[in-house]
mmCIF file of C-alpha atoms in Angstrom:
data_model
loop_
_atom_site.group_PDB
_atom_site.id
_atom_site.type_symbol
_atom_site.label_atom_id
_atom_site.label_comp_id
_atom_site.label_asym_id
_atom_site.label_seq_id
_atom_site.Cartn_x
_atom_site.Cartn_y
_atom_site.Cartn_z
ATOM 1 C CA MET A 1 -2.874 10.715 14.328
ATOM 2 C CA VAL A 2 -3.790 7.108 15.007
ATOM 3 C CA GLY A 3 -3.015 5.117 18.145
ATOM 4 C CA GLY A 4 -2.961 5.460 21.879
ATOM 5 C CA LYS A 5 -0.682 7.815 23.792
ATOM 6 C CA SER A 6 1.611 5.027 24.937
ATOM 7 C CA TRP A 7 2.113 3.858 21.335
ATOM 8 C CA PHE A 8 3.060 7.330 20.144
ATOM 9 C CA GLY A 9 5.213 8.041 23.178
ATOM 10 C CA TRP A 10 7.204 4.919 22.442
ATOM 11 C CA LEU A 11 7.430 5.841 18.766
ATOM 12 C CA PHE A 12 8.751 9.367 19.184
ATOM 13 C CA ASN A 13 11.260 8.422 21.879
ATOM 14 C CA ARG A 14 13.119 6.308 19.358
ATOM 15 C CA SER A 15 15.982 8.001 17.514
ATOM 16 C CA THR A 16 16.615 8.283 13.797
ATOM 17 C CA ASN A 17 18.554 5.802 11.705
ATOM 18 C CA LYS A 18 22.375 5.949 11.975
ATOM 19 C CA ARG A 19 23.346 2.387 11.075
ATOM 20 C CA GLN A 20 24.479 2.240 7.473
ATOM 21 C CA PRO A 21 26.193 5.247 5.825
ATOM 22 C CA LEU A 22 23.581 7.248 3.944
ATOM 23 C CA GLY A 23 23.449 6.631 0.223
ATOM 24 C CA LEU A 24 25.414 3.384 0.281
ATOM 25 C CA LEU A 25 23.655 0.175 -0.766
ATOM 26 C CA THR A 26 24.876 -3.402 -0.965
ATOM 27 C CA PRO A 27 24.791 -5.241 -4.311
ATOM 28 C CA LEU A 28 21.734 -7.201 -3.100
ATOM 29 C CA GLN A 29 19.910 -4.014 -2.132
ATOM 30 C CA GLU A 30 20.755 -2.439 -5.494
ATOM 31 C CA GLN A 31 19.566 -5.542 -7.346
ATOM 32 C CA ARG A 32 16.242 -5.706 -5.524
ATOM 33 C CA LEU A 33 15.684 -1.974 -5.835
ATOM 34 C CA GLN A 34 16.196 -2.196 -9.587
ATOM 35 C CA LYS A 35 13.818 -5.152 -9.795
ATOM 36 C CA LEU A 36 11.187 -3.080 -7.989
ATOM 37 C CA ARG A 37 11.768 -0.140 -10.322
ATOM 38 C CA ASP A 38 11.335 -2.459 -13.302
ATOM 39 C CA ARG A 39 7.911 -3.425 -11.940
ATOM 40 C CA LEU A 40 6.907 0.234 -11.826
ATOM 41 C CA SER A 41 7.497 0.639 -15.557
ATOM 42 C CA VAL A 42 4.910 -1.996 -16.530
ATOM 43 C CA PRO A 43 1.561 -0.479 -17.595
ATOM 44 C CA PHE A 44 -1.639 -2.409 -17.107
ATOM 45 C CA ASP A 45 -2.491 -4.063 -20.418
ATOM 46 C CA GLU A 46 -5.919 -5.661 -20.644
ATOM 47 C CA THR A 47 -4.845 -7.580 -23.745
ATOM 48 C CA ARG A 48 -2.206 -9.533 -21.785
ATOM 49 C CA PRO A 49 -3.503 -12.861 -20.418
ATOM 50 C CA ASP A 50 -1.464 -12.594 -17.205
ATOM 51 C CA HIS A 51 -2.873 -9.124 -16.490
ATOM 52 C CA ARG A 52 -6.412 -10.301 -17.133
ATOM 53 C CA GLU A 53 -5.832 -13.320 -14.892
ATOM 54 C CA ALA A 54 -4.536 -11.064 -12.096
ATOM 55 C CA LEU A 55 -7.644 -8.906 -12.364
ATOM 56 C CA GLU A 56 -9.906 -11.945 -12.211
ATOM 57 C CA ALA A 57 -7.924 -13.246 -9.227
ATOM 58 C CA LEU A 58 -8.488 -9.953 -7.432
ATOM 59 C CA TRP A 59 -12.237 -10.275 -7.914
ATOM 60 C CA HIS A 60 -12.301 -13.859 -6.636
ATOM 61 C CA ALA A 61 -10.195 -12.928 -3.617
ATOM 62 C CA SER A 62 -12.556 -10.043 -2.854
ATOM 63 C CA PHE A 63 -15.892 -11.731 -3.557
ATOM 64 C CA PRO A 64 -15.291 -15.500 -3.577
ATOM 65 C CA GLU A 65 -18.979 -16.339 -3.530
ATOM 66 C CA THR A 66 -19.938 -14.036 -6.405
ATOM 67 C CA GLU A 67 -19.208 -14.872 -10.022
ATOM 68 C CA LEU A 68 -17.708 -12.100 -12.150
ATOM 69 C CA LYS A 69 -19.808 -12.022 -15.313
ATOM 70 C CA ASN A 70 -17.276 -10.162 -17.430
ATOM 71 C CA LEU A 71 -13.985 -8.332 -17.008
ATOM 72 C CA VAL A 72 -15.825 -5.188 -18.068
ATOM 73 C CA SER A 73 -18.809 -5.100 -15.743
ATOM 74 C CA ASP A 74 -20.673 -2.757 -13.415
ATOM 75 C CA GLN A 75 -19.902 -5.321 -10.718
ATOM 76 C CA TRP A 76 -16.493 -3.684 -10.298
ATOM 77 C CA LYS A 77 -18.154 -0.604 -8.838
ATOM 78 C CA GLU A 78 -18.960 -2.695 -5.755
ATOM 79 C CA MET A 79 -15.244 -2.794 -5.050
ATOM 80 C CA GLY A 80 -14.781 0.925 -5.496
ATOM 81 C CA TRP A 81 -13.651 1.288 -9.094
ATOM 82 C CA GLN A 82 -14.858 4.406 -10.890
ATOM 83 C CA GLY A 83 -16.497 2.554 -13.753
ATOM 84 C CA PRO A 84 -17.138 -0.894 -15.249
ATOM 85 C CA ASN A 85 -13.566 -1.224 -16.567
ATOM 86 C CA PRO A 86 -10.875 -1.101 -13.836
ATOM 87 C CA SER A 87 -8.136 -0.736 -16.457
ATOM 88 C CA THR A 88 -8.959 2.962 -16.735
ATOM 89 C CA ASP A 89 -8.078 3.448 -13.058
ATOM 90 C CA PHE A 90 -4.712 1.705 -13.435
ATOM 91 C CA ARG A 91 -3.427 4.213 -15.986
ATOM 92 C CA GLY A 92 -1.929 6.539 -13.416
ATOM 93 C CA CYS A 93 0.077 3.857 -11.614
ATOM 94 C CA GLY A 94 0.352 0.801 -13.826
ATOM 95 C CA PHE A 95 0.238 -2.922 -13.189
ATOM 96 C CA VAL A 96 2.014 -2.620 -9.833
ATOM 97 C CA SER A 97 -1.123 -1.141 -8.269
ATOM 98 C CA LEU A 98 -3.040 -4.295 -9.200
ATOM 99 C CA GLU A 99 -0.170 -6.422 -7.900
ATOM 100 C CA ASN A 100 -0.311 -4.527 -4.615
ATOM 101 C CA LEU A 101 -4.035 -5.099 -4.158
ATOM 102 C CA LEU A 102 -3.746 -8.781 -5.041
ATOM 103 C CA PHE A 103 -0.797 -9.255 -2.671
ATOM 104 C CA TYR A 104 -2.822 -7.610 0.103
ATOM 105 C CA ALA A 105 -5.824 -9.845 -0.535
ATOM 106 C CA ARG A 106 -3.738 -13.030 -0.546
ATOM 107 C CA THR A 107 -1.254 -12.271 2.217
ATOM 108 C CA TYR A 108 -3.427 -10.489 4.784
ATOM 109 C CA PRO A 109 -6.957 -11.589 3.834
ATOM 110 C CA ALA A 110 -8.576 -10.702 7.172
ATOM 111 C CA SER A 111 -7.227 -7.152 7.053
ATOM 112 C CA PHE A 112 -8.115 -6.822 3.369
ATOM 113 C CA LYS A 113 -11.699 -7.952 3.871
ATOM 114 C CA ARG A 114 -12.144 -5.792 6.963
ATOM 115 C CA ILE A 115 -11.223 -2.646 5.066
ATOM 116 C CA LEU A 116 -12.950 -3.653 1.829
ATOM 117 C CA ASN A 117 -16.197 -4.109 3.720
ATOM 118 C CA LYS A 118 -15.560 -1.078 6.011
ATOM 119 C CA ARG A 119 -16.184 -3.094 9.164
ATOM 120 C CA ASP A 120 -14.335 -0.905 11.668
ATOM 121 C CA GLY A 121 -15.545 2.239 13.389
ATOM 122 C CA THR A 122 -18.239 4.734 12.534
ATOM 123 C CA ARG A 123 -18.087 5.205 8.790
ATOM 124 C CA ALA A 124 -18.795 8.398 6.877
ATOM 125 C CA THR A 125 -21.868 8.864 4.722
ATOM 126 C CA TRP A 126 -19.520 9.441 1.795
ATOM 127 C CA GLU A 127 -16.835 6.778 2.177
ATOM 128 C CA TYR A 128 -13.650 6.599 0.115
ATOM 129 C CA PRO A 129 -13.867 4.045 -2.742
ATOM 130 C CA PHE A 130 -11.719 1.076 -1.710
ATOM 131 C CA ALA A 131 -10.108 0.168 -5.040
ATOM 132 C CA VAL A 132 -9.350 3.713 -6.184
ATOM 133 C CA ALA A 133 -7.933 4.439 -2.740
ATOM 134 C CA GLY A 134 -5.660 1.434 -3.198
ATOM 135 C CA VAL A 135 -4.262 2.841 -6.445
ATOM 136 C CA ASN A 136 -3.653 6.155 -4.674
ATOM 137 C CA VAL A 137 -1.784 4.382 -1.873
ATOM 138 C CA SER A 138 0.510 2.753 -4.445
ATOM 139 C CA PHE A 139 1.173 6.101 -6.098
ATOM 140 C CA MET A 140 1.833 7.798 -2.749
ATOM 141 C CA LEU A 141 4.417 5.164 -1.772
ATOM 142 C CA ILE A 142 6.222 5.418 -5.111
ATOM 143 C CA GLN A 143 6.514 9.185 -4.667
ATOM 144 C CA MET A 144 7.420 9.041 -0.977
ATOM 145 C CA LEU A 145 10.195 6.488 -1.522
ATOM 146 C CA GLU A 146 11.456 8.269 -4.664
ATOM 147 C CA LEU A 147 11.402 4.988 -6.534
ATOM 148 C CA LYS A 148 11.430 6.639 -9.945
ATOM 149 C CA SER A 149 14.463 8.767 -9.111
ATOM 150 C CA VAL A 150 17.996 7.674 -9.918
ATOM 151 C CA LYS A 151 18.810 7.861 -6.217
ATOM 152 C CA ALA A 152 16.628 8.551 -3.187
ATOM 153 C CA LYS A 153 17.631 11.675 -1.264
ATOM 154 C CA SER A 154 15.209 11.436 1.659
ATOM 155 C CA LEU A 155 15.929 9.413 4.798
ATOM 156 C CA PRO A 156 12.747 7.285 4.416
ATOM 157 C CA GLY A 157 13.619 6.507 0.793
ATOM 158 C CA MET A 158 17.209 5.557 1.590
ATOM 159 C CA ASN A 159 16.228 3.478 4.609
ATOM 160 C CA PHE A 160 13.551 1.630 2.652
ATOM 161 C CA ALA A 161 16.126 0.497 0.077
ATOM 162 C CA ARG A 162 18.111 -1.108 2.897
ATOM 163 C CA LEU A 163 15.068 -3.026 4.070
ATOM 164 C CA LEU A 164 14.995 -4.838 0.734
ATOM 165 C CA SER A 165 17.993 -6.924 1.796
ATOM 166 C CA GLU A 166 15.873 -8.465 4.563
ATOM 167 C CA ASP A 167 12.678 -8.909 2.560
ATOM 168 C CA GLU A 168 12.276 -8.700 -1.200
ATOM 169 C CA GLU A 169 8.529 -8.159 -0.686
ATOM 170 C CA ALA A 170 9.137 -5.085 1.495
ATOM 171 C CA PHE A 171 7.305 -2.758 -0.901
ATOM 172 C CA ASP A 172 4.217 -4.967 -1.099
ATOM 173 C CA ILE A 173 4.129 -5.383 2.683
ATOM 174 C CA LEU A 174 4.582 -1.640 3.144
ATOM 175 C CA TYR A 175 1.596 -1.160 0.844
ATOM 176 C CA CYS A 176 -0.576 -3.302 3.116
ATOM 177 C CA ILE A 177 0.653 -1.405 6.175
ATOM 178 C CA ALA A 178 -0.050 1.909 4.453
ATOM 179 C CA PHE A 179 -3.600 0.870 3.513
ATOM 180 C CA GLU A 180 -4.354 -0.155 7.109
ATOM 181 C CA LEU A 181 -2.810 3.039 8.449
ATOM 182 C CA MET A 182 -4.742 5.149 5.955
ATOM 183 C CA ASP A 183 -8.036 3.577 7.025
ATOM 184 C CA ALA A 184 -7.172 4.077 10.693
ATOM 185 C CA GLN A 185 -6.334 7.740 9.987
ATOM 186 C CA TRP A 186 -9.630 8.084 8.130
ATOM 187 C CA LEU A 187 -11.552 6.921 11.170
ATOM 188 C CA ALA A 188 -9.491 8.953 13.646
ATOM 189 C CA MET A 189 -9.996 12.137 11.622
ATOM 190 C CA GLU A 190 -13.712 11.351 11.141
ATOM 191 C CA ALA A 191 -13.086 12.118 7.497
ATOM 192 C CA SER A 192 -15.415 12.160 4.531
ATOM 193 C CA TYR A 193 -14.718 11.754 0.819
ATOM 194 C CA MET A 194 -13.558 15.341 0.232
ATOM 195 C CA GLN A 195 -10.858 14.927 2.890
ATOM 196 C CA PHE A 196 -9.219 11.904 1.329
ATOM 197 C CA LYS A 197 -6.104 13.833 0.246
ATOM 198 C CA GLU A 198 -5.614 15.104 3.805
ATOM 199 C CA VAL A 199 -5.895 11.577 5.149
ATOM 200 C CA LEU A 200 -3.402 10.292 2.590
ATOM 201 C CA GLU A 201 -0.964 13.063 3.508
ATOM 202 C CA ALA A 202 -1.278 12.246 7.219
ATOM 203 C CA THR A 203 -0.589 8.607 6.350
ATOM 204 C CA LYS A 204 2.493 9.583 4.369
ATOM 205 C CA ILE A 205 3.871 11.682 7.237
ATOM 206 C CA GLN A 206 3.409 8.835 9.708
ATOM 207 C CA LEU A 207 5.119 6.331 7.421
ATOM 208 C CA GLU A 208 8.035 8.702 6.870
ATOM 209 C CA ARG A 209 8.493 8.942 10.633
ATOM 210 C CA GLU A 210 8.445 5.195 11.079
ATOM 211 C CA LEU A 211 10.862 4.596 8.200
ATOM 212 C CA SER A 212 13.296 6.999 9.908
ATOM 213 C CA LEU A 213 13.490 5.015 13.153
ATOM 214 C CA GLU A 214 16.866 3.616 14.170
ATOM 215 C CA ASP A 215 15.852 0.079 15.072
ATOM 216 C CA VAL A 216 13.734 -0.664 11.991
ATOM 217 C CA ARG A 217 15.795 -3.370 10.297
ATOM 218 C CA ARG A 218 12.921 -5.231 8.643
ATOM 219 C CA ILE A 219 9.680 -3.961 7.176
ATOM 220 C CA ARG A 220 7.870 -5.897 9.904
ATOM 221 C CA ASP A 221 9.631 -3.769 12.534
ATOM 222 C CA LEU A 222 7.523 -0.749 11.605
ATOM 223 C CA PRO A 223 5.159 0.045 14.505
ATOM 224 C CA ALA A 224 2.173 0.273 12.142
ATOM 225 C CA TYR A 225 2.765 -3.312 10.960
ATOM 226 C CA ASN A 226 0.747 -4.487 13.957
ATOM 227 C CA LEU A 227 -2.355 -2.839 12.485
ATOM 228 C CA LEU A 228 -2.546 -5.722 10.016
ATOM 229 C CA TYR A 229 -3.426 -8.075 12.875
ATOM 230 C CA ARG A 230 -6.008 -6.028 14.752
#
């Protein structure tokens, strides 16, 4: 696990959430949860101008001093896509995974650039590919929060829905937190490429614990949120 002993001692001494009756959501929470679910149903479509523009924006946010020659280009491999056309990597998660990456780049640029360029710690010879890892983080969060289910049954999933009343961007912010936490876990475990699934699972477990804490009333109350400002 990531973090000093004092951080984890403080984390595990906090009790689980007992505030709002389980399974009950306000109309605002229901509305925002449905809006988020609608986003998840949108596939990436390279023929749509807004999707193409979002992809170009991601490149410019990542490499502002380097011109992207074409939307299908080997340049994308520098960011950690599997091939010259990122659209093939979006198939498993849809447009939301691109939205997540772009939100991260625009909202927490220092954190985004630090992880994109692997600036922290002693890195492995075989590092995880940044962009593909980002798509996997999106997919992990969707599964963990049960966002494609009619109703979440897990405590983290139910508690997350409540956080939407305080911040409509809670999912996108949680994505940024999860990416930072995943990278920190990667370094702490001294992982290499073949251990990526183990790192992602450790990240998921830690997020589930934090989303079960009693005094988390906003997404920014999660202990791991502070990782974005290291």
